[in-house]
Coordinates of C-alpha atoms in Angstrom, one line a residue:
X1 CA 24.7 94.5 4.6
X2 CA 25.2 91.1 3.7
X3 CA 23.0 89.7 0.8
X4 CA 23.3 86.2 1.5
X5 CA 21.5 87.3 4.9
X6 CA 17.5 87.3 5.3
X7 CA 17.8 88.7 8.9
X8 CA 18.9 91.7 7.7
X9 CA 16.1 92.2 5.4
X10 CA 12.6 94.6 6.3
X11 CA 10.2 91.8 8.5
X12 CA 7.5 90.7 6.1
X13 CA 5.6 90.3 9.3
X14 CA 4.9 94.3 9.7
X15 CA 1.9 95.0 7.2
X16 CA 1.5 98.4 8.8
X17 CA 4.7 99.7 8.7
X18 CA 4.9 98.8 5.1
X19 CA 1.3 100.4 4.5
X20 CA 3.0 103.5 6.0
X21 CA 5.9 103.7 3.7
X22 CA 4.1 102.9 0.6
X23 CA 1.6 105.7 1.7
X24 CA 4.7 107.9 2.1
X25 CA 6.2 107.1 -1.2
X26 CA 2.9 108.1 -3.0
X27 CA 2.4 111.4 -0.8
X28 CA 6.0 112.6 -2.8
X29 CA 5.0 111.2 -5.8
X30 CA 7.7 108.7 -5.6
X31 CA 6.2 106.8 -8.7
X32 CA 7.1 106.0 -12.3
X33 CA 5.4 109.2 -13.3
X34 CA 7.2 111.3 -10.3
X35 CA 10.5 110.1 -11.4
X36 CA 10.1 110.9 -15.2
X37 CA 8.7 114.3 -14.3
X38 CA 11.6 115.0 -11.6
X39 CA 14.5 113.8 -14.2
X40 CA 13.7 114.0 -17.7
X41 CA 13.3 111.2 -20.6
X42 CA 17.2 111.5 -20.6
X43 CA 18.2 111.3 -17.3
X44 CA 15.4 108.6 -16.9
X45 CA 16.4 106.5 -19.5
X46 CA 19.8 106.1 -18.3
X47 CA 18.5 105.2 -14.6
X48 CA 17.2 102.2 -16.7
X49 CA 20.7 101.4 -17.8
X50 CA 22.0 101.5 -14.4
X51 CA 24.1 104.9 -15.2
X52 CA 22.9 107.3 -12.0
X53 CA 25.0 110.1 -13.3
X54 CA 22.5 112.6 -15.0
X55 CA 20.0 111.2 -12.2
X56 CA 22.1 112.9 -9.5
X57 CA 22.9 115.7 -11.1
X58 CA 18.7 116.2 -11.0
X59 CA 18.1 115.5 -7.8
X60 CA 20.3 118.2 -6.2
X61 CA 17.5 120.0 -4.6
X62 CA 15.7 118.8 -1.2
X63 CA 12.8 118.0 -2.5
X64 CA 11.1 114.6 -0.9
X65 CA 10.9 113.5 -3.9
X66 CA 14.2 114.2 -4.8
X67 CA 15.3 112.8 -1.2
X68 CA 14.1 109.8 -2.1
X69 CA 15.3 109.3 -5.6
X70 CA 18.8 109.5 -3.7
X71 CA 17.8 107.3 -0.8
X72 CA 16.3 104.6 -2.4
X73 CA 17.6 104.7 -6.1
X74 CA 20.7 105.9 -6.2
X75 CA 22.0 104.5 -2.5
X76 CA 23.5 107.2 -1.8
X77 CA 22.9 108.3 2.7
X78 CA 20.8 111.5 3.6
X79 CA 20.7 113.5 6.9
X80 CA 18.1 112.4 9.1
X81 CA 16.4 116.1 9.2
X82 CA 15.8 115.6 5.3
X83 CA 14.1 112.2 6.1
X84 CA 12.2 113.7 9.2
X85 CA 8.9 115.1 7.3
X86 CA 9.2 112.5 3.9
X87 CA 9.5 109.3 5.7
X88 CA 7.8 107.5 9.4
X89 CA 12.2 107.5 10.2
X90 CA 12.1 105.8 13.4
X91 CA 9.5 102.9 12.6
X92 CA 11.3 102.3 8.9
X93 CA 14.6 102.0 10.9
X94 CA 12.6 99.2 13.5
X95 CA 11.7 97.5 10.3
X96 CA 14.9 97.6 8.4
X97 CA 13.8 99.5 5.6
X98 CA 16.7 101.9 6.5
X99 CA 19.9 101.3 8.8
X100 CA 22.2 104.0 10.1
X101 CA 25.7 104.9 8.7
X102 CA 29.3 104.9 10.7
X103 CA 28.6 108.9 9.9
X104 CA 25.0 109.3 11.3
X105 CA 23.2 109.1 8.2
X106 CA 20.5 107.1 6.9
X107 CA 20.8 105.0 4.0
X108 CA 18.3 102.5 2.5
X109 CA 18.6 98.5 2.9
X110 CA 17.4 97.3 -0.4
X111 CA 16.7 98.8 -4.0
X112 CA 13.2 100.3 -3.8
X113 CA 12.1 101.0 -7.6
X114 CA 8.9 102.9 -9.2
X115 CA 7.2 100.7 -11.1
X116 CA 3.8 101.5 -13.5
X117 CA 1.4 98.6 -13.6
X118 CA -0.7 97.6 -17.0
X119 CA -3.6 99.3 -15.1
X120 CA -1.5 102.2 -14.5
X121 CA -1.6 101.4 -10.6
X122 CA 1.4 102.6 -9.1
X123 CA 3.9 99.7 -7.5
X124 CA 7.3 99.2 -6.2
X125 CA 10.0 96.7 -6.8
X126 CA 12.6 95.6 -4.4
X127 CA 15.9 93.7 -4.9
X128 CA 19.4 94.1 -3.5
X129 CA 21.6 97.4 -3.3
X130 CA 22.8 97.5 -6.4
X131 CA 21.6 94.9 -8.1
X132 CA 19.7 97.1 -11.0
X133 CA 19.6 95.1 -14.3
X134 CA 20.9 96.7 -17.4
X135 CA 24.2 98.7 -16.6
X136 CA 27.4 98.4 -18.5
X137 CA 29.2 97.3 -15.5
X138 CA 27.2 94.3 -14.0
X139 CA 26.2 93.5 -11.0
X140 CA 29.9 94.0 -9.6
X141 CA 28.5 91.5 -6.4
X142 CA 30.3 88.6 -5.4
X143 CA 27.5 87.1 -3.8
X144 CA 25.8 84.6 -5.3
X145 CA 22.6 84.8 -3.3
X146 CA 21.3 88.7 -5.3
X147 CA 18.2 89.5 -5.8
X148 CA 17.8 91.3 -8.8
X149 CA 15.2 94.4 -9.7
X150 CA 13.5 95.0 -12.8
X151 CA 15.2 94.6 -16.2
X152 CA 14.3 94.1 -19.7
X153 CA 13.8 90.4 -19.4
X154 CA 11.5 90.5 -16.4
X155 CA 9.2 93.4 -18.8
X156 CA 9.5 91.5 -21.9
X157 CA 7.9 88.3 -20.5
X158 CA 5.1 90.3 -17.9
X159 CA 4.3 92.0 -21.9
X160 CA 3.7 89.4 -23.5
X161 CA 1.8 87.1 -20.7
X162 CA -1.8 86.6 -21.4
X163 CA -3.9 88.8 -19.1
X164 CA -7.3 87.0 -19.2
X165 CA -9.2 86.9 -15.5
X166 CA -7.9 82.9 -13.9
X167 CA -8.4 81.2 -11.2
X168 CA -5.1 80.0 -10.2
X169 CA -1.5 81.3 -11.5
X170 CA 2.2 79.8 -11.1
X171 CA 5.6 82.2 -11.3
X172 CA 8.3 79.4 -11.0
X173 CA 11.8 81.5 -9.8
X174 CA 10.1 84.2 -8.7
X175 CA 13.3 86.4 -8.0
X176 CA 11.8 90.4 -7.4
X177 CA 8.5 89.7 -7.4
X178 CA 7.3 91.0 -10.8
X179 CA 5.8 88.2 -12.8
X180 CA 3.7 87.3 -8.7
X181 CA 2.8 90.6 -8.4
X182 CA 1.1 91.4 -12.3
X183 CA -0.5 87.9 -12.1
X184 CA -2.0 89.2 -8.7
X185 CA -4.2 91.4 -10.8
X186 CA -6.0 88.8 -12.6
X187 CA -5.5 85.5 -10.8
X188 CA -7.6 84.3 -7.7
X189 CA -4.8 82.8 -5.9
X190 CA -1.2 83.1 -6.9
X191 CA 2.1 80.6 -6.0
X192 CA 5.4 82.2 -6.8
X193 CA 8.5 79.6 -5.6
X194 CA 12.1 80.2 -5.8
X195 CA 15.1 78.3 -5.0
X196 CA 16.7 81.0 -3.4
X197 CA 15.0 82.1 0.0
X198 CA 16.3 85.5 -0.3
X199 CA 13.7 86.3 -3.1
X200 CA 10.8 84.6 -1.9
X201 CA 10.9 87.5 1.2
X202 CA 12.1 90.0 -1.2
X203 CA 9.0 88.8 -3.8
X204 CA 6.9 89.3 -0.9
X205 CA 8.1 92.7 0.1
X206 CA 7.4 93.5 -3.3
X207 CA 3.5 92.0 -3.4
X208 CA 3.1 94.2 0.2
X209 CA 4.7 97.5 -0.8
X210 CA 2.4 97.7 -4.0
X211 CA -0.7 96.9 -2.4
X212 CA -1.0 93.7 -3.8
X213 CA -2.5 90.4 -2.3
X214 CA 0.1 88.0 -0.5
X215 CA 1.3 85.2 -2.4
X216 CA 1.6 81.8 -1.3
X217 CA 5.6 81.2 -1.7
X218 CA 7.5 78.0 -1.6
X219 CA 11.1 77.1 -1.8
X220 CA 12.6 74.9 -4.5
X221 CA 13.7 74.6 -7.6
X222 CA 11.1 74.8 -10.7
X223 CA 8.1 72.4 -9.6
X224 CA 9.7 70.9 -6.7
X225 CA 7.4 72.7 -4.5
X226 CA 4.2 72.2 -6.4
X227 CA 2.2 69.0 -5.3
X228 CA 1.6 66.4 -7.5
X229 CA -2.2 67.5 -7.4
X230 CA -1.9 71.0 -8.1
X231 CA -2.8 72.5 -12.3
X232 CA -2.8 76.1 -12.6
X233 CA -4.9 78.1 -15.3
X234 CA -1.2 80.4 -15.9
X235 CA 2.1 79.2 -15.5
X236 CA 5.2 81.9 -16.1
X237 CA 9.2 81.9 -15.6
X238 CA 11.7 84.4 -16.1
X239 CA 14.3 81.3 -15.4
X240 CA 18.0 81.2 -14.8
X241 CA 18.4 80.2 -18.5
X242 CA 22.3 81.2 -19.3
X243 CA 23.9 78.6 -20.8
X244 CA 27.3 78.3 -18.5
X245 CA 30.1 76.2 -17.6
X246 CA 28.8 76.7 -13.9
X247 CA 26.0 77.3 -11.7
X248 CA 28.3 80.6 -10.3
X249 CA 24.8 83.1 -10.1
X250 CA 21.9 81.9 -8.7
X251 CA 20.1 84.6 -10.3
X252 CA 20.8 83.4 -14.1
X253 CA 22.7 80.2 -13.9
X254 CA 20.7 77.4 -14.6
X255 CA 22.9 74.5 -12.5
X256 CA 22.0 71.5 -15.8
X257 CA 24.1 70.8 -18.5
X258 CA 23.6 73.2 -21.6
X259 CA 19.7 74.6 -22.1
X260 CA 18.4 71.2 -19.9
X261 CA 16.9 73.2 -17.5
X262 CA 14.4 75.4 -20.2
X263 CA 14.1 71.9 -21.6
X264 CA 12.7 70.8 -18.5
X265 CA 11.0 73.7 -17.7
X266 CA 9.0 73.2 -20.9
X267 CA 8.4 69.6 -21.1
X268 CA 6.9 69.5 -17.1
X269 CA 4.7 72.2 -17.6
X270 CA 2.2 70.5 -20.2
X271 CA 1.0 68.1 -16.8
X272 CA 0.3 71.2 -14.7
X273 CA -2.0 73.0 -17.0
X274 CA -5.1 72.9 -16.5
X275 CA -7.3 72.6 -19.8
X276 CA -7.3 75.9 -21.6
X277 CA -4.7 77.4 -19.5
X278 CA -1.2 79.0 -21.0
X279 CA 2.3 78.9 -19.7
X280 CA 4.9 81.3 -20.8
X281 CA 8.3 81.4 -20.6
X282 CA 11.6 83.3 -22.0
X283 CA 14.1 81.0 -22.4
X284 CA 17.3 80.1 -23.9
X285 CA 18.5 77.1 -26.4
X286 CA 21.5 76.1 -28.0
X287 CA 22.4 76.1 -31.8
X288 CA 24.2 72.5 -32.5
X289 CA 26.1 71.7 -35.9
X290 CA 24.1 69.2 -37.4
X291 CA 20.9 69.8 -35.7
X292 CA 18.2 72.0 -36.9
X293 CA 17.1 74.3 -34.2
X294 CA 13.7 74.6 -34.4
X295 CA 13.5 70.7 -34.3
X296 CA 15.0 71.1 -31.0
X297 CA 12.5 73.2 -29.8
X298 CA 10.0 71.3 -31.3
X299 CA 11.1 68.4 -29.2
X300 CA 10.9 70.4 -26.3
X301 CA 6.6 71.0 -26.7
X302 CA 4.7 68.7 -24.1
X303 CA 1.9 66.4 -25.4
X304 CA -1.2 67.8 -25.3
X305 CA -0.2 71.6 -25.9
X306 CA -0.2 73.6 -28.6
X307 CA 2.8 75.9 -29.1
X308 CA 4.2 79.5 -30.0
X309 CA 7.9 79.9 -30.6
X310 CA 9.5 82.6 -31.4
X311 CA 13.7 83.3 -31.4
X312 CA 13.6 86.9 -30.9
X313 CA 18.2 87.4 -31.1
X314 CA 20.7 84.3 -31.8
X315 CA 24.9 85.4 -30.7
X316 CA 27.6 83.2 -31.6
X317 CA 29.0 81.1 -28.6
X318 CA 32.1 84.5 -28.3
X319 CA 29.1 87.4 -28.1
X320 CA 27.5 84.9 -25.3
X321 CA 30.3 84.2 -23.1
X322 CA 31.4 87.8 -23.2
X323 CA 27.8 89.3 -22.9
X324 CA 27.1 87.1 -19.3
X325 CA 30.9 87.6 -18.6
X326 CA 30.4 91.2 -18.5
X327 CA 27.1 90.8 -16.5
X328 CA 28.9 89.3 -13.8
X329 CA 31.5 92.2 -13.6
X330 CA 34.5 89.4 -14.5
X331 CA 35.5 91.8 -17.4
X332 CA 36.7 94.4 -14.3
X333 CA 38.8 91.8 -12.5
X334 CA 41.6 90.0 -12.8
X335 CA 42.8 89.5 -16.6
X336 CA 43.9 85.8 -16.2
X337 CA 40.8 84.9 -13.9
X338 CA 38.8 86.6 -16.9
X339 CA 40.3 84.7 -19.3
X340 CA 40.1 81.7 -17.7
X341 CA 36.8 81.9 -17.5
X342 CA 36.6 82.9 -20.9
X343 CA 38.3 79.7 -22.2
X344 CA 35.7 77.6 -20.0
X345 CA 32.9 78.7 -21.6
X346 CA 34.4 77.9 -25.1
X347 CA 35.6 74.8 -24.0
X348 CA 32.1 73.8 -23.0
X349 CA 30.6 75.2 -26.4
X350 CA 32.6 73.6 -28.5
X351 CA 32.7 70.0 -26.4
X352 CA 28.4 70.0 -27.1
X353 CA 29.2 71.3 -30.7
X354 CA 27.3 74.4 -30.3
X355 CA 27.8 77.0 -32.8
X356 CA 25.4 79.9 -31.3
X357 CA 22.4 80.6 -28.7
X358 CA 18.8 81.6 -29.1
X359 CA 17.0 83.9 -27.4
X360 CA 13.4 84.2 -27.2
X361 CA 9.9 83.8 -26.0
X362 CA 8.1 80.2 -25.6
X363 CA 3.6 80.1 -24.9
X364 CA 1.8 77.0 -24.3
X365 CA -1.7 76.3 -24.3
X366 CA -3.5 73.3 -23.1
X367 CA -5.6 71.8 -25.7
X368 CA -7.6 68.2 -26.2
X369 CA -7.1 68.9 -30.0
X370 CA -5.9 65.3 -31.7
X371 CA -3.3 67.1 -33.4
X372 CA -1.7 69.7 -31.4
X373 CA -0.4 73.0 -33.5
X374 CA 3.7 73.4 -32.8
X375 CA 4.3 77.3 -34.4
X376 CA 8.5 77.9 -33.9
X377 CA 9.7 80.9 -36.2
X378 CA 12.5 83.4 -36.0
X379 CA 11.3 87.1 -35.4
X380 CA 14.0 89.6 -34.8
X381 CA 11.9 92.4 -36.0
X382 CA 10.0 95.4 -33.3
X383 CA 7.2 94.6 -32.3
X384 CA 4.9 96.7 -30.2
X385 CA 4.4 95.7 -26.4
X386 CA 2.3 94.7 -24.4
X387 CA 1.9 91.2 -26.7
X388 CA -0.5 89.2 -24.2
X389 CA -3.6 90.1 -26.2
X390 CA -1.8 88.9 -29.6
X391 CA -0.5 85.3 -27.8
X392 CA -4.1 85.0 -27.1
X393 CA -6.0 85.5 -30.7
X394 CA -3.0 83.0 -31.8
X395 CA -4.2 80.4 -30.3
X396 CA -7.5 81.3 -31.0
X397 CA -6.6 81.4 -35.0
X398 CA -5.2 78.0 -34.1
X399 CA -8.6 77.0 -33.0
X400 CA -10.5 78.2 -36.1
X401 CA -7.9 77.1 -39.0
X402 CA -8.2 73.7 -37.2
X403 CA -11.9 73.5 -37.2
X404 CA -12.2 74.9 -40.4
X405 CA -11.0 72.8 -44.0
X406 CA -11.2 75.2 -46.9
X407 CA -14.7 74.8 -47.8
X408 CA -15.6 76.4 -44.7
X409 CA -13.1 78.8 -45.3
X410 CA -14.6 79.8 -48.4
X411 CA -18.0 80.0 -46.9
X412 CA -16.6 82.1 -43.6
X413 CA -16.5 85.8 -43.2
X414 CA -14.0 88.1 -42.5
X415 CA -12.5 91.3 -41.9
X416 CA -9.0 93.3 -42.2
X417 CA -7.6 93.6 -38.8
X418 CA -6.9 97.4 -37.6
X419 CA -3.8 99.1 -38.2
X420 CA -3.2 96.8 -41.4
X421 CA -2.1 98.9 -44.3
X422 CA -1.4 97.9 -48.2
X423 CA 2.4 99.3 -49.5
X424 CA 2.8 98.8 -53.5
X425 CA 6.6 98.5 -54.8
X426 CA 7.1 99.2 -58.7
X427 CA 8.8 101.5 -60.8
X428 CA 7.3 104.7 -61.2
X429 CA 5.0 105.5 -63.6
X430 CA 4.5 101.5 -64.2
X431 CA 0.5 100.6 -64.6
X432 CA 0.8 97.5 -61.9
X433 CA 3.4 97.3 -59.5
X434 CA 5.7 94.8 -59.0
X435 CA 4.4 93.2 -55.4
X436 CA 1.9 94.0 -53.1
X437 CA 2.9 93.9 -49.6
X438 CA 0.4 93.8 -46.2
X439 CA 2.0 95.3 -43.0
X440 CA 0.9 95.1 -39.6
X441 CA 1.4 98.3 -37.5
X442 CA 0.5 96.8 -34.4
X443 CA 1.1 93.6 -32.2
X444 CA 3.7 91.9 -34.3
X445 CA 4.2 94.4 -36.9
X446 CA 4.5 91.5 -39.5
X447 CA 4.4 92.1 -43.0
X448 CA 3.3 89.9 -46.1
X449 CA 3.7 89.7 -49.9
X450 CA 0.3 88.9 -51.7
X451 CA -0.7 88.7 -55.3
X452 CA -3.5 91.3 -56.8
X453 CA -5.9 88.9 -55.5
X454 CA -5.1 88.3 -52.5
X455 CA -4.4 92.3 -52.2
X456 CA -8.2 93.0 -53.4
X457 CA -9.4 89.9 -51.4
X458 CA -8.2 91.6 -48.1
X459 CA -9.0 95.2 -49.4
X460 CA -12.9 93.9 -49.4
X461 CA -13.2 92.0 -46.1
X462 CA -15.7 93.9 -43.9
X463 CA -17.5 91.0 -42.7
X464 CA -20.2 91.6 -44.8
X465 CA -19.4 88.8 -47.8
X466 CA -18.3 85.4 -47.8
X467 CA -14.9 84.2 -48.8
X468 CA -16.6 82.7 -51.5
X469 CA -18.9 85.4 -52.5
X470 CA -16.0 88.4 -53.0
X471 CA -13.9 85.7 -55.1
X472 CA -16.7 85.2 -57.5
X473 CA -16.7 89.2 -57.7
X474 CA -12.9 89.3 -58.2
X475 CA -12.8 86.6 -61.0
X476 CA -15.7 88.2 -63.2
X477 CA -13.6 91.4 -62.6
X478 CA -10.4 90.2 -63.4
X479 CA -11.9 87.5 -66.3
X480 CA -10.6 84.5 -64.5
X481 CA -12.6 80.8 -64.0
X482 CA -14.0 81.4 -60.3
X483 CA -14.1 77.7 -60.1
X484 CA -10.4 78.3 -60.4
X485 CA -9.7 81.0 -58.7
X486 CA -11.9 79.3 -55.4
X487 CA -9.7 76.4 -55.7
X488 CA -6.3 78.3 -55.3
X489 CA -6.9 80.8 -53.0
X490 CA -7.7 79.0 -49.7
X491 CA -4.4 78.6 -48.8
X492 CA -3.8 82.4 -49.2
X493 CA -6.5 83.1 -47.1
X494 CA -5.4 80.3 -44.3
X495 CA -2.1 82.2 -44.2
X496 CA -3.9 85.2 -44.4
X497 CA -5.8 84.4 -40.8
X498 CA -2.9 82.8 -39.5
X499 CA -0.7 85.8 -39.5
X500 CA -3.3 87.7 -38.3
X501 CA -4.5 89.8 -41.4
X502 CA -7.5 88.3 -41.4
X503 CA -10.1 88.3 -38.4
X504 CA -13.3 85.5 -39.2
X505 CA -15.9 87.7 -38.5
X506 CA -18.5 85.3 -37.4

């Protein structure tokens, strides 16, 4: 099959024969469950890495749901009499789901994944034959025009997307259909564009095979397509963000000059959002000698928006250029062209002065605040997923610490968030220890240093007291001036909340 092709794909046209297969899949339990059950953690895991060996070696049986594992995961052609009682044959072949083989077998036209929603509904991601993010190998394709499935970038940024009920949502470079079809849950009316018309019908194959609503897609490159009129509640974009010497792979290479396209995509979003409403993107920036990076990024931040930064990984400009090299399969070719290659990317590095590349995760809010909050830090550390709940009471922290100067923070109530728990470090058998340290255990699994105060301060919060109130019981506990004590401990408290320690409670 040819990739660059969209005659070859299934029609988009026949709802019913896609109801049919969907109902099919689900009848052999072709879902995220089915598959873990079938293979094993193991064998599962390293499906997700693109390695099918252990897969295949558990799906020797003639089960359906073995059948289809090899059919539509592993690409590999079944019999027709295996197919007869699993799968509406004749009408899939009509449709293009399936083609026939030079031997008389059947073999699936596109990459059809098991996919667990957030609601646990069961869905199903297409993309090109294989075109499976996440092996060792890379895509191996030479087309430029692939469609990729789900990888760990697509389920990083649907993680940590804010999941609140909108009216109108945007997925600028759609590609599979993943970031269209979660926003489908929650969103009234969904756009997802693309430059690349190849995804748009694949993104829409996608939406139909899970049982989601259609989305309205448009061709073009990030808001292109969008009218000058149109604001969206939710804005999201997986985008081609690799910093390359050339726009080789539609899929990842931006086409601008260094990270100008995130840039871009960042500074024209503030104008679409409508008030209140968050966009969210994963993008990448360069490290340049001379040039503080998280002044870049601050430069990047639209007026009018508050913003969340957060550089999950930074790679030196030889990891980078080796890591994308290897993505595109050029490590398995022809030494010199590899190494060609190889130099061009260096050669462009070094000609912008750029000493490494961030990776991470960028959320923008719409606010009429007169002095917007711009948050960029560098967290390399687990968290737990999904996030979208913990981007939301962000900005909502930002909202309160704004509204609130310290004599309303002394007068506010609070209460320990869950899952926070108090480590002591000291020598043993030492009366006091040396720090006291905070730790989240969920969301962003951060982790603070306070003083004895600020420890007790945070034991006590329940809601219950003020602020105010449980200082004036620490400082006649501890013999300390409370006038004293009030005085220097707002700012411990304002860090407190804004790390997300503290909940107000009121």
């Amino acid at each position: 099959m040819s990739n660059s092709s969209l005659s070859t794909l299934p029609s988009t046209d026949r709802t019913d024969v896609t109801a049919r297969l969907r109902d099919a899949l689900l009848a052999a339990s072709f879902t995220a469950d089915g598959l873990l059950e079938l293979l094993g953690a193991p064998a599962y895991a390293a499906l997700a890495r693109s390695e099918t060996v252990p897969a295949l070696r558990a799906t020797r049986g003639d089960t359906p749901l073995e059948t289809l594992v090899r059919l539509f995961l592993l690409q590999q052609p079944v019999p027709p009499a295996r197919l007869a009682d699993v799968l509406p044959v004749d009408t899939c072949l009509d449709a293009g789901w399936l083609a026939r083989t030079g031997g008389g077998e059947l073999a699936a036209t596109l990459d059809v994944r098991p996919y667990g929603g957030s609601g646990d509904e069961d869905w199903f991601i297409v993309s090109d034959l294989g075109c499976a993010v996440g092996g060792a190998g890379g895509i191996g394709s030479g087309d430029e025009q692939v469609v990729l499935g789900v990888g760990g970038a697509s389920t990083t940024l649907a993680g940590i997307t804010v999941r609140t009920p909108v009216g109108s949502a945007l997925d600028l470079g759609t590609g599979s259909g993943i970031q269209a079809l979660h926003a489908a849950q929650h969103a009234t009316r969904v756009t997802a564009t693309d430059v690349n018309p190849r995804a748009l019908h694949i993104a829409a194959l996608t939406l139909a095979l899970s049982g989601a609503p259609a989305a309205d897609l448009r061709q073009g490159s990030l808001f292109e397509p969008v009218r000058d009129d149109e604001t969206y509640d939710l804005i999201v974009s997986n985008p081609p963000f690799v910093i390359s010497p050339a726009a080789r792979l539609v899929y990842r290479d931006g086409g601008m000059s260094g990270d100008d396209l995130c840039r871009t995509l960042v500074q024209q979003s503030g104008e679409r959002l409508n008030p209140g409403g968050f966009a969210q993107f994963l993008a990448n920036w360069q490290h340049v000698e001379g040039e503080d990076w998280q002044d870049r990024l601050r430069s990047w931040v639209p007026r009018g928006c508050d913003a969340w930064i957060v550089q999950r990984e930074i790679q030196d400009i030889t990891q980078y250029a080796e890591l994308w090299l290897r993505d595109a399969g050029d490590h398995r070719g022809d030494s010199a062209e590899y190494q060609a290659r190889y130099d061009a990317w260096l050669d462009e590095f070094e000609a912008r002065k750029v000493r490494a590349v961030g990776f991470g995760w960028i959320a923008l809010r719409r606010t009429d605040a007169a002095e917007p909050s711009i948050t960029v830090e560098e967290w390399p550390h687990p968290v737990e997923q999904p996030l979208g709940d913990t981007v939301r009471a962000h900005f909502d922290r930002v909202d309160y610490l704004r509204q609130h100067d310290d004599a309303a923070l002394l007068a506010g109530h609070f209460r320990l968030a869950a899952e926070v728990v108090q480590e002591q470090v000291g020598l043993p058998g030492a009366e006091d220890p040396e720090h006291v340290v905070l730790r989240q255990n969920r969301g962003m699994r951060r982790a603070t240093r306070v003083d004895t105060v600020g420890a007790g301060f945070a034991g006590v919060c329940d809601g219950t007291l003020s602020a105010g109130r449980i200082l004036d019981a620490i400082a006649q506990l501890v013999g300390e001036d409370p006038v004293s004590l009030r005085d220097r401990t707002p700012a411990q408290i304002r860090l407190l909340v804004e790390q997300g320690f503290l909940v107000p409670a009121r």
